[in-house]
Amino acid sequence: MQKRVIWMAIYLLVLFWSVSNPKDMFTWWLEAIPALIALPILFFSRKSFPLTTLAYALILVHCCVLFVGARYTYAEVPLFDWLAQIMDSERNNYDKVGHFAQGFIPVILAREIFIRKQVMQIGAWCQFLAVCFVLAFSAFYELIEWWVAAASGENAEAFLGTQGYVWDTQSDMFLALIGGICGVLLLSPLHNKQIAAKMALNNKSI
């Protein structure tokens, strides 16, 4: 119960900070909507399919990444403007952090569903297909950006965040792929322990 309260407190604090003074409200909605959708999904699934602590923590991190990008737009996050100056770069690379997270975090959700729903057993094939899932998800998100841009025209320029980089779409998908690979390599041991504990608890309750 205490973990849920802390989770919600952090989520709401960052949400209210993000929406309090965004650079552009239209862009805020475009960037923040995945995090806004995540909350009711997690609420209504908390009893039927409660996730591991690791998965919930990663989702919260991803929501915070989205809310920061929504407040400033991904091309104008102040810290990354400062880093760009230090590195003598003209590009704000906060969007690359977001796309790395787009692989690093969903890959854990994918493998948790695969394993706990007995779609796959723990092993190399589970890791491979979880990474394939996040790469497909990243590609689909790029399609969504394209559709939004086509529908709203210049209003979606901040949402796309290409900053004149011709290979932006390809690099976004590549970073999601790298994030997914890093996720399974770094977090699988801890994730496997938490999944085993969660499944054992579920078996006892049956």
mmCIF file with all atom_site columns, C-alpha atoms in Angstrom:
data_model
loop_
_atom_site.group_PDB
_atom_site.id
_atom_site.type_symbol
_atom_site.label_atom_id
_atom_site.label_alt_id
_atom_site.label_comp_id
_atom_site.label_asym_id
_atom_site.label_entity_id
_atom_site.label_seq_id
_atom_site.pdbx_PDB_ins_code
_atom_site.Cartn_x
_atom_site.Cartn_y
_atom_site.Cartn_z
_atom_site.occupancy
_atom_site.B_iso_or_equiv
_atom_site.pdbx_formal_charge
_atom_site.auth_seq_id
_atom_site.auth_comp_id
_atom_site.auth_asym_id
_atom_site.auth_atom_id
_atom_site.pdbx_PDB_model_num
ATOM 1   C CA . MET A 1 1   ? 0.000  0.000   0.000   1.00 0.00 ? 1   MET A CA 1
ATOM 2   C CA . GLN A 1 2   ? 2.824  2.378   0.939   1.00 0.00 ? 2   GLN A CA 1
ATOM 3   C CA . LYS A 1 3   ? 4.566  1.748   -2.380  1.00 0.00 ? 3   LYS A CA 1
ATOM 4   C CA . ARG A 1 4   ? 1.376  2.646   -4.270  1.00 0.00 ? 4   ARG A CA 1
ATOM 5   C CA . VAL A 1 5   ? 1.037  5.912   -2.343  1.00 0.00 ? 5   VAL A CA 1
ATOM 6   C CA . ILE A 1 6   ? 4.656  6.863   -3.073  1.00 0.00 ? 6   ILE A CA 1
ATOM 7   C CA . TRP A 1 7   ? 4.226  5.888   -6.740  1.00 0.00 ? 7   TRP A CA 1
ATOM 8   C CA . MET A 1 8   ? 1.077  8.001   -7.091  1.00 0.00 ? 8   MET A CA 1
ATOM 9   C CA . ALA A 1 9   ? 2.599  10.938  -5.215  1.00 0.00 ? 9   ALA A CA 1
ATOM 10  C CA . ILE A 1 10  ? 5.596  11.079  -7.537  1.00 0.00 ? 10  ILE A CA 1
ATOM 11  C CA . TYR A 1 11  ? 3.421  10.623  -10.624 1.00 0.00 ? 11  TYR A CA 1
ATOM 12  C CA . LEU A 1 12  ? 1.007  13.401  -9.641  1.00 0.00 ? 12  LEU A CA 1
ATOM 13  C CA . LEU A 1 13  ? 3.739  15.818  -8.549  1.00 0.00 ? 13  LEU A CA 1
ATOM 14  C CA . VAL A 1 14  ? 5.570  15.482  -11.860 1.00 0.00 ? 14  VAL A CA 1
ATOM 15  C CA . LEU A 1 15  ? 2.280  15.626  -13.784 1.00 0.00 ? 15  LEU A CA 1
ATOM 16  C CA . PHE A 1 16  ? 1.157  18.856  -12.098 1.00 0.00 ? 16  PHE A CA 1
ATOM 17  C CA . TRP A 1 17  ? 4.616  20.392  -12.519 1.00 0.00 ? 17  TRP A CA 1
ATOM 18  C CA . SER A 1 18  ? 4.612  19.424  -16.208 1.00 0.00 ? 18  SER A CA 1
ATOM 19  C CA . VAL A 1 19  ? 1.168  20.817  -17.011 1.00 0.00 ? 19  VAL A CA 1
ATOM 20  C CA . SER A 1 20  ? 1.517  23.945  -14.851 1.00 0.00 ? 20  SER A CA 1
ATOM 21  C CA . ASN A 1 21  ? 3.448  25.962  -17.418 1.00 0.00 ? 21  ASN A CA 1
ATOM 22  C CA . PRO A 1 22  ? 4.098  24.010  -20.624 1.00 0.00 ? 22  PRO A CA 1
ATOM 23  C CA . LYS A 1 23  ? 5.774  25.624  -23.597 1.00 0.00 ? 23  LYS A CA 1
ATOM 24  C CA . ASP A 1 24  ? 2.853  24.633  -25.830 1.00 0.00 ? 24  ASP A CA 1
ATOM 25  C CA . MET A 1 25  ? -0.364 22.996  -24.626 1.00 0.00 ? 25  MET A CA 1
ATOM 26  C CA . PHE A 1 26  ? -1.065 21.174  -27.890 1.00 0.00 ? 26  PHE A CA 1
ATOM 27  C CA . THR A 1 27  ? 2.401  19.614  -27.817 1.00 0.00 ? 27  THR A CA 1
ATOM 28  C CA . TRP A 1 28  ? 1.970  18.827  -24.118 1.00 0.00 ? 28  TRP A CA 1
ATOM 29  C CA . TRP A 1 29  ? -1.045 16.650  -24.860 1.00 0.00 ? 29  TRP A CA 1
ATOM 30  C CA . LEU A 1 30  ? 0.716  14.882  -27.709 1.00 0.00 ? 30  LEU A CA 1
ATOM 31  C CA . GLU A 1 31  ? 3.752  14.074  -25.578 1.00 0.00 ? 31  GLU A CA 1
ATOM 32  C CA . ALA A 1 32  ? 1.999  13.307  -22.288 1.00 0.00 ? 32  ALA A CA 1
ATOM 33  C CA . ILE A 1 33  ? -0.893 11.180  -23.503 1.00 0.00 ? 33  ILE A CA 1
ATOM 34  C CA . PRO A 1 34  ? 0.950  7.813   -23.230 1.00 0.00 ? 34  PRO A CA 1
ATOM 35  C CA . ALA A 1 35  ? 1.653  8.530   -19.552 1.00 0.00 ? 35  ALA A CA 1
ATOM 36  C CA . LEU A 1 36  ? -1.939 9.658   -18.997 1.00 0.00 ? 36  LEU A CA 1
ATOM 37  C CA . ILE A 1 37  ? -3.274 6.480   -20.613 1.00 0.00 ? 37  ILE A CA 1
ATOM 38  C CA . ALA A 1 38  ? -0.943 4.315   -18.518 1.00 0.00 ? 38  ALA A CA 1
ATOM 39  C CA . LEU A 1 39  ? -2.480 5.396   -15.202 1.00 0.00 ? 39  LEU A CA 1
ATOM 40  C CA . PRO A 1 40  ? -6.032 4.021   -15.711 1.00 0.00 ? 40  PRO A CA 1
ATOM 41  C CA . ILE A 1 41  ? -4.626 0.851   -17.288 1.00 0.00 ? 41  ILE A CA 1
ATOM 42  C CA . LEU A 1 42  ? -2.458 0.228   -14.231 1.00 0.00 ? 42  LEU A CA 1
ATOM 43  C CA . PHE A 1 43  ? -5.343 1.059   -11.897 1.00 0.00 ? 43  PHE A CA 1
ATOM 44  C CA . PHE A 1 44  ? -7.828 -1.330  -13.477 1.00 0.00 ? 44  PHE A CA 1
ATOM 45  C CA . SER A 1 45  ? -5.291 -4.149  -13.900 1.00 0.00 ? 45  SER A CA 1
ATOM 46  C CA . ARG A 1 46  ? -3.812 -3.914  -10.393 1.00 0.00 ? 46  ARG A CA 1
ATOM 47  C CA . LYS A 1 47  ? -5.923 -6.821  -9.094  1.00 0.00 ? 47  LYS A CA 1
ATOM 48  C CA . SER A 1 48  ? -6.266 -9.023  -12.163 1.00 0.00 ? 48  SER A CA 1
ATOM 49  C CA . PHE A 1 49  ? -2.629 -8.696  -13.252 1.00 0.00 ? 49  PHE A CA 1
ATOM 50  C CA . PRO A 1 50  ? -0.440 -6.871  -10.696 1.00 0.00 ? 50  PRO A CA 1
ATOM 51  C CA . LEU A 1 51  ? 3.007  -6.230  -12.095 1.00 0.00 ? 51  LEU A CA 1
ATOM 52  C CA . THR A 1 52  ? 6.358  -6.702  -10.422 1.00 0.00 ? 52  THR A CA 1
ATOM 53  C CA . THR A 1 53  ? 7.857  -3.883  -8.394  1.00 0.00 ? 53  THR A CA 1
ATOM 54  C CA . LEU A 1 54  ? 10.520 -3.438  -11.062 1.00 0.00 ? 54  LEU A CA 1
ATOM 55  C CA . ALA A 1 55  ? 7.932  -3.013  -13.808 1.00 0.00 ? 55  ALA A CA 1
ATOM 56  C CA . TYR A 1 56  ? 5.959  -0.435  -11.831 1.00 0.00 ? 56  TYR A CA 1
ATOM 57  C CA . ALA A 1 57  ? 9.134  1.513   -11.016 1.00 0.00 ? 57  ALA A CA 1
ATOM 58  C CA . LEU A 1 58  ? 10.209 1.562   -14.659 1.00 0.00 ? 58  LEU A CA 1
ATOM 59  C CA . ILE A 1 59  ? 6.770  2.713   -15.800 1.00 0.00 ? 59  ILE A CA 1
ATOM 60  C CA . LEU A 1 60  ? 6.975  5.604   -13.339 1.00 0.00 ? 60  LEU A CA 1
ATOM 61  C CA . VAL A 1 61  ? 10.414 6.567   -14.690 1.00 0.00 ? 61  VAL A CA 1
ATOM 62  C CA . HIS A 1 62  ? 9.063  6.481   -18.244 1.00 0.00 ? 62  HIS A CA 1
ATOM 63  C CA . CYS A 1 63  ? 6.089  8.652   -17.283 1.00 0.00 ? 63  CYS A CA 1
ATOM 64  C CA . CYS A 1 64  ? 8.464  11.205  -15.757 1.00 0.00 ? 64  CYS A CA 1
ATOM 65  C CA . VAL A 1 65  ? 10.565 11.206  -18.940 1.00 0.00 ? 65  VAL A CA 1
ATOM 66  C CA . LEU A 1 66  ? 7.408  11.883  -20.950 1.00 0.00 ? 66  LEU A CA 1
ATOM 67  C CA . PHE A 1 67  ? 6.202  14.640  -18.625 1.00 0.00 ? 67  PHE A CA 1
ATOM 68  C CA . VAL A 1 68  ? 9.545  16.454  -18.779 1.00 0.00 ? 68  VAL A CA 1
ATOM 69  C CA . GLY A 1 69  ? 9.495  16.299  -22.573 1.00 0.00 ? 69  GLY A CA 1
ATOM 70  C CA . ALA A 1 70  ? 5.890  17.447  -22.609 1.00 0.00 ? 70  ALA A CA 1
ATOM 71  C CA . ARG A 1 71  ? 6.623  20.515  -20.478 1.00 0.00 ? 71  ARG A CA 1
ATOM 72  C CA . TYR A 1 72  ? 9.567  21.813  -22.467 1.00 0.00 ? 72  TYR A CA 1
ATOM 73  C CA . THR A 1 73  ? 9.143  19.906  -25.776 1.00 0.00 ? 73  THR A CA 1
ATOM 74  C CA . TYR A 1 74  ? 11.857 17.390  -26.540 1.00 0.00 ? 74  TYR A CA 1
ATOM 75  C CA . ALA A 1 75  ? 13.936 19.934  -28.446 1.00 0.00 ? 75  ALA A CA 1
ATOM 76  C CA . GLU A 1 76  ? 14.164 22.448  -25.601 1.00 0.00 ? 76  GLU A CA 1
ATOM 77  C CA . VAL A 1 77  ? 14.802 20.647  -22.312 1.00 0.00 ? 77  VAL A CA 1
ATOM 78  C CA . PRO A 1 78  ? 17.132 23.090  -20.468 1.00 0.00 ? 78  PRO A CA 1
ATOM 79  C CA . LEU A 1 79  ? 19.640 20.547  -19.121 1.00 0.00 ? 79  LEU A CA 1
ATOM 80  C CA . PHE A 1 80  ? 20.192 19.138  -22.600 1.00 0.00 ? 80  PHE A CA 1
ATOM 81  C CA . ASP A 1 81  ? 20.542 22.631  -24.065 1.00 0.00 ? 81  ASP A CA 1
ATOM 82  C CA . TRP A 1 82  ? 23.386 23.116  -21.577 1.00 0.00 ? 82  TRP A CA 1
ATOM 83  C CA . LEU A 1 83  ? 24.924 19.765  -22.522 1.00 0.00 ? 83  LEU A CA 1
ATOM 84  C CA . ALA A 1 84  ? 24.684 20.682  -26.199 1.00 0.00 ? 84  ALA A CA 1
ATOM 85  C CA . GLN A 1 85  ? 26.640 23.872  -25.521 1.00 0.00 ? 85  GLN A CA 1
ATOM 86  C CA . ILE A 1 86  ? 29.338 21.967  -23.645 1.00 0.00 ? 86  ILE A CA 1
ATOM 87  C CA . MET A 1 87  ? 29.602 19.414  -26.466 1.00 0.00 ? 87  MET A CA 1
ATOM 88  C CA . ASP A 1 88  ? 29.527 22.153  -29.110 1.00 0.00 ? 88  ASP A CA 1
ATOM 89  C CA . SER A 1 89  ? 26.400 20.659  -30.648 1.00 0.00 ? 89  SER A CA 1
ATOM 90  C CA . GLU A 1 90  ? 23.415 22.419  -32.189 1.00 0.00 ? 90  GLU A CA 1
ATOM 91  C CA . ARG A 1 91  ? 21.023 19.635  -31.235 1.00 0.00 ? 91  ARG A CA 1
ATOM 92  C CA . ASN A 1 92  ? 19.138 19.033  -27.980 1.00 0.00 ? 92  ASN A CA 1
ATOM 93  C CA . ASN A 1 93  ? 19.271 15.247  -27.561 1.00 0.00 ? 93  ASN A CA 1
ATOM 94  C CA . TYR A 1 94  ? 16.655 14.750  -24.847 1.00 0.00 ? 94  TYR A CA 1
ATOM 95  C CA . ASP A 1 95  ? 14.441 13.023  -27.419 1.00 0.00 ? 95  ASP A CA 1
ATOM 96  C CA . LYS A 1 96  ? 17.116 10.322  -27.704 1.00 0.00 ? 96  LYS A CA 1
ATOM 97  C CA . VAL A 1 97  ? 16.782 9.673   -23.976 1.00 0.00 ? 97  VAL A CA 1
ATOM 98  C CA . GLY A 1 98  ? 13.053 9.218   -24.543 1.00 0.00 ? 98  GLY A CA 1
ATOM 99  C CA . HIS A 1 99  ? 13.560 6.754   -27.371 1.00 0.00 ? 99  HIS A CA 1
ATOM 100 C CA . PHE A 1 100 ? 16.161 4.773   -25.420 1.00 0.00 ? 100 PHE A CA 1
ATOM 101 C CA . ALA A 1 101 ? 13.586 4.546   -22.617 1.00 0.00 ? 101 ALA A CA 1
ATOM 102 C CA . GLN A 1 102 ? 11.031 3.455   -25.217 1.00 0.00 ? 102 GLN A CA 1
ATOM 103 C CA . GLY A 1 103 ? 13.065 0.259   -25.547 1.00 0.00 ? 103 GLY A CA 1
ATOM 104 C CA . PHE A 1 104 ? 14.591 -0.133  -22.089 1.00 0.00 ? 104 PHE A CA 1
ATOM 105 C CA . ILE A 1 105 ? 11.280 -0.022  -20.212 1.00 0.00 ? 105 ILE A CA 1
ATOM 106 C CA . PRO A 1 106 ? 8.681  -1.741  -22.461 1.00 0.00 ? 106 PRO A CA 1
ATOM 107 C CA . VAL A 1 107 ? 11.046 -4.694  -22.971 1.00 0.00 ? 107 VAL A CA 1
ATOM 108 C CA . ILE A 1 108 ? 10.580 -5.567  -19.287 1.00 0.00 ? 108 ILE A CA 1
ATOM 109 C CA . LEU A 1 109 ? 6.806  -5.302  -19.604 1.00 0.00 ? 109 LEU A CA 1
ATOM 110 C CA . ALA A 1 110 ? 6.864  -7.504  -22.701 1.00 0.00 ? 110 ALA A CA 1
ATOM 111 C CA . ARG A 1 111 ? 8.934  -10.252 -21.109 1.00 0.00 ? 111 ARG A CA 1
ATOM 112 C CA . GLU A 1 112 ? 6.807  -10.128 -17.942 1.00 0.00 ? 112 GLU A CA 1
ATOM 113 C CA . ILE A 1 113 ? 3.626  -10.705 -19.941 1.00 0.00 ? 113 ILE A CA 1
ATOM 114 C CA . PHE A 1 114 ? 5.289  -13.408 -22.073 1.00 0.00 ? 114 PHE A CA 1
ATOM 115 C CA . ILE A 1 115 ? 6.511  -15.304 -19.009 1.00 0.00 ? 115 ILE A CA 1
ATOM 116 C CA . ARG A 1 116 ? 3.589  -14.888 -16.645 1.00 0.00 ? 116 ARG A CA 1
ATOM 117 C CA . LYS A 1 117 ? 0.993  -15.613 -19.343 1.00 0.00 ? 117 LYS A CA 1
ATOM 118 C CA . GLN A 1 118 ? 3.109  -18.654 -20.315 1.00 0.00 ? 118 GLN A CA 1
ATOM 119 C CA . VAL A 1 119 ? 3.524  -17.456 -23.877 1.00 0.00 ? 119 VAL A CA 1
ATOM 120 C CA . MET A 1 120 ? 7.272  -18.045 -23.555 1.00 0.00 ? 120 MET A CA 1
ATOM 121 C CA . GLN A 1 121 ? 9.590  -19.593 -21.003 1.00 0.00 ? 121 GLN A CA 1
ATOM 122 C CA . ILE A 1 122 ? 12.534 -17.730 -19.558 1.00 0.00 ? 122 ILE A CA 1
ATOM 123 C CA . GLY A 1 123 ? 15.384 -18.036 -22.015 1.00 0.00 ? 123 GLY A CA 1
ATOM 124 C CA . ALA A 1 124 ? 17.000 -16.711 -25.154 1.00 0.00 ? 124 ALA A CA 1
ATOM 125 C CA . TRP A 1 125 ? 13.838 -16.830 -27.286 1.00 0.00 ? 125 TRP A CA 1
ATOM 126 C CA . CYS A 1 126 ? 11.914 -14.831 -24.690 1.00 0.00 ? 126 CYS A CA 1
ATOM 127 C CA . GLN A 1 127 ? 14.655 -12.202 -24.655 1.00 0.00 ? 127 GLN A CA 1
ATOM 128 C CA . PHE A 1 128 ? 14.789 -12.069 -28.445 1.00 0.00 ? 128 PHE A CA 1
ATOM 129 C CA . LEU A 1 129 ? 11.050 -11.705 -28.912 1.00 0.00 ? 129 LEU A CA 1
ATOM 130 C CA . ALA A 1 130 ? 10.786 -9.088  -26.161 1.00 0.00 ? 130 ALA A CA 1
ATOM 131 C CA . VAL A 1 131 ? 13.412 -7.011  -27.971 1.00 0.00 ? 131 VAL A CA 1
ATOM 132 C CA . CYS A 1 132 ? 11.574 -7.574  -31.266 1.00 0.00 ? 132 CYS A CA 1
ATOM 133 C CA . PHE A 1 133 ? 8.410  -6.300  -29.597 1.00 0.00 ? 133 PHE A CA 1
ATOM 134 C CA . VAL A 1 134 ? 9.971  -3.013  -28.501 1.00 0.00 ? 134 VAL A CA 1
ATOM 135 C CA . LEU A 1 135 ? 11.513 -2.448  -31.924 1.00 0.00 ? 135 LEU A CA 1
ATOM 136 C CA . ALA A 1 136 ? 8.094  -3.011  -33.517 1.00 0.00 ? 136 ALA A CA 1
ATOM 137 C CA . PHE A 1 137 ? 6.518  -0.731  -30.918 1.00 0.00 ? 137 PHE A CA 1
ATOM 138 C CA . SER A 1 138 ? 9.064  1.989   -31.672 1.00 0.00 ? 138 SER A CA 1
ATOM 139 C CA . ALA A 1 139 ? 8.418  1.681   -35.409 1.00 0.00 ? 139 ALA A CA 1
ATOM 140 C CA . PHE A 1 140 ? 4.664  1.931   -34.811 1.00 0.00 ? 140 PHE A CA 1
ATOM 141 C CA . TYR A 1 141 ? 5.186  5.035   -32.668 1.00 0.00 ? 141 TYR A CA 1
ATOM 142 C CA . GLU A 1 142 ? 7.073  6.634   -35.571 1.00 0.00 ? 142 GLU A CA 1
ATOM 143 C CA . LEU A 1 143 ? 4.034  5.911   -37.743 1.00 0.00 ? 143 LEU A CA 1
ATOM 144 C CA . ILE A 1 144 ? 1.816  7.613   -35.174 1.00 0.00 ? 144 ILE A CA 1
ATOM 145 C CA . GLU A 1 145 ? 4.097  10.673  -35.270 1.00 0.00 ? 145 GLU A CA 1
ATOM 146 C CA . TRP A 1 146 ? 3.818  10.704  -39.054 1.00 0.00 ? 146 TRP A CA 1
ATOM 147 C CA . TRP A 1 147 ? 0.009  10.484  -38.943 1.00 0.00 ? 147 TRP A CA 1
ATOM 148 C CA . VAL A 1 148 ? -0.225 13.259  -36.334 1.00 0.00 ? 148 VAL A CA 1
ATOM 149 C CA . ALA A 1 149 ? 2.110  15.470  -38.353 1.00 0.00 ? 149 ALA A CA 1
ATOM 150 C CA . ALA A 1 150 ? 0.113  14.860  -41.533 1.00 0.00 ? 150 ALA A CA 1
ATOM 151 C CA . ALA A 1 151 ? -3.148 15.690  -39.750 1.00 0.00 ? 151 ALA A CA 1
ATOM 152 C CA . SER A 1 152 ? -2.012 18.778  -37.848 1.00 0.00 ? 152 SER A CA 1
ATOM 153 C CA . GLY A 1 153 ? 0.655  20.213  -40.132 1.00 0.00 ? 153 GLY A CA 1
ATOM 154 C CA . GLU A 1 154 ? 3.091  22.695  -38.616 1.00 0.00 ? 154 GLU A CA 1
ATOM 155 C CA . ASN A 1 155 ? 1.506  22.364  -35.181 1.00 0.00 ? 155 ASN A CA 1
ATOM 156 C CA . ALA A 1 156 ? 3.196  18.961  -34.776 1.00 0.00 ? 156 ALA A CA 1
ATOM 157 C CA . GLU A 1 157 ? 6.738  20.197  -35.478 1.00 0.00 ? 157 GLU A CA 1
ATOM 158 C CA . ALA A 1 158 ? 7.652  20.296  -31.769 1.00 0.00 ? 158 ALA A CA 1
ATOM 159 C CA . PHE A 1 159 ? 6.082  16.843  -31.315 1.00 0.00 ? 159 PHE A CA 1
ATOM 160 C CA . LEU A 1 160 ? 8.280  15.350  -34.035 1.00 0.00 ? 160 LEU A CA 1
ATOM 161 C CA . GLY A 1 161 ? 11.404 16.966  -32.606 1.00 0.00 ? 161 GLY A CA 1
ATOM 162 C CA . THR A 1 162 ? 13.557 16.150  -35.621 1.00 0.00 ? 162 THR A CA 1
ATOM 163 C CA . GLN A 1 163 ? 15.522 19.433  -35.295 1.00 0.00 ? 163 GLN A CA 1
ATOM 164 C CA . GLY A 1 164 ? 16.572 19.151  -38.920 1.00 0.00 ? 164 GLY A CA 1
ATOM 165 C CA . TYR A 1 165 ? 18.219 15.732  -38.488 1.00 0.00 ? 165 TYR A CA 1
ATOM 166 C CA . VAL A 1 166 ? 17.484 13.735  -41.647 1.00 0.00 ? 166 VAL A CA 1
ATOM 167 C CA . TRP A 1 167 ? 18.014 10.352  -39.956 1.00 0.00 ? 167 TRP A CA 1
ATOM 168 C CA . ASP A 1 168 ? 15.945 11.173  -36.877 1.00 0.00 ? 168 ASP A CA 1
ATOM 169 C CA . THR A 1 169 ? 13.353 8.427   -37.408 1.00 0.00 ? 169 THR A CA 1
ATOM 170 C CA . GLN A 1 170 ? 15.956 5.732   -38.007 1.00 0.00 ? 170 GLN A CA 1
ATOM 171 C CA . SER A 1 171 ? 18.082 6.808   -35.037 1.00 0.00 ? 171 SER A CA 1
ATOM 172 C CA . ASP A 1 172 ? 14.998 6.834   -32.796 1.00 0.00 ? 172 ASP A CA 1
ATOM 173 C CA . MET A 1 173 ? 14.220 3.211   -33.660 1.00 0.00 ? 173 MET A CA 1
ATOM 174 C CA . PHE A 1 174 ? 17.874 2.233   -33.305 1.00 0.00 ? 174 PHE A CA 1
ATOM 175 C CA . LEU A 1 175 ? 18.028 3.729   -29.806 1.00 0.00 ? 175 LEU A CA 1
ATOM 176 C CA . ALA A 1 176 ? 14.849 1.875   -28.819 1.00 0.00 ? 176 ALA A CA 1
ATOM 177 C CA . LEU A 1 177 ? 16.518 -1.324  -30.042 1.00 0.00 ? 177 LEU A CA 1
ATOM 178 C CA . ILE A 1 178 ? 19.657 -0.566  -28.010 1.00 0.00 ? 178 ILE A CA 1
ATOM 179 C CA . GLY A 1 179 ? 17.479 0.259   -25.000 1.00 0.00 ? 179 GLY A CA 1
ATOM 180 C CA . GLY A 1 180 ? 15.647 -3.052  -25.314 1.00 0.00 ? 180 GLY A CA 1
ATOM 181 C CA . ILE A 1 181 ? 18.890 -5.018  -25.515 1.00 0.00 ? 181 ILE A CA 1
ATOM 182 C CA . CYS A 1 182 ? 20.306 -3.164  -22.508 1.00 0.00 ? 182 CYS A CA 1
ATOM 183 C CA . GLY A 1 183 ? 17.091 -3.784  -20.593 1.00 0.00 ? 183 GLY A CA 1
ATOM 184 C CA . VAL A 1 184 ? 17.164 -7.558  -20.982 1.00 0.00 ? 184 VAL A CA 1
ATOM 185 C CA . LEU A 1 185 ? 20.911 -7.781  -20.348 1.00 0.00 ? 185 LEU A CA 1
ATOM 186 C CA . LEU A 1 186 ? 20.930 -5.618  -17.215 1.00 0.00 ? 186 LEU A CA 1
ATOM 187 C CA . LEU A 1 187 ? 17.554 -6.265  -15.595 1.00 0.00 ? 187 LEU A CA 1
ATOM 188 C CA . SER A 1 188 ? 16.625 -9.873  -16.423 1.00 0.00 ? 188 SER A CA 1
ATOM 189 C CA . PRO A 1 189 ? 18.200 -11.469 -13.300 1.00 0.00 ? 189 PRO A CA 1
ATOM 190 C CA . LEU A 1 190 ? 16.327 -9.152  -10.934 1.00 0.00 ? 190 LEU A CA 1
ATOM 191 C CA . HIS A 1 191 ? 13.183 -9.353  -13.053 1.00 0.00 ? 191 HIS A CA 1
ATOM 192 C CA . ASN A 1 192 ? 13.249 -13.168 -13.047 1.00 0.00 ? 192 ASN A CA 1
ATOM 193 C CA . LYS A 1 193 ? 13.405 -13.222 -9.239  1.00 0.00 ? 193 LYS A CA 1
ATOM 194 C CA . GLN A 1 194 ? 10.455 -10.860 -8.940  1.00 0.00 ? 194 GLN A CA 1
ATOM 195 C CA . ILE A 1 195 ? 8.428  -12.802 -11.522 1.00 0.00 ? 195 ILE A CA 1
ATOM 196 C CA . ALA A 1 196 ? 9.112  -16.070 -9.662  1.00 0.00 ? 196 ALA A CA 1
ATOM 197 C CA . ALA A 1 197 ? 7.961  -14.500 -6.391  1.00 0.00 ? 197 ALA A CA 1
ATOM 198 C CA . LYS A 1 198 ? 4.863  -13.066 -8.043  1.00 0.00 ? 198 LYS A CA 1
ATOM 199 C CA . MET A 1 199 ? 3.915  -16.380 -9.667  1.00 0.00 ? 199 MET A CA 1
ATOM 200 C CA . ALA A 1 200 ? 4.500  -18.283 -6.413  1.00 0.00 ? 200 ALA A CA 1
ATOM 201 C CA . LEU A 1 201 ? 2.222  -15.843 -4.597  1.00 0.00 ? 201 LEU A CA 1
ATOM 202 C CA . ASN A 1 202 ? -0.450 -16.252 -7.264  1.00 0.00 ? 202 ASN A CA 1
ATOM 203 C CA . ASN A 1 203 ? -0.249 -20.055 -7.007  1.00 0.00 ? 203 ASN A CA 1
ATOM 204 C CA . LYS A 1 204 ? -0.747 -19.884 -3.244  1.00 0.00 ? 204 LYS A CA 1
ATOM 205 C CA . SER A 1 205 ? -3.836 -17.715 -3.638  1.00 0.00 ? 205 SER A CA 1
ATOM 206 C CA . ILE A 1 206 ? -5.496 -20.129 -6.096  1.00 0.00 ? 206 ILE A CA 1
#
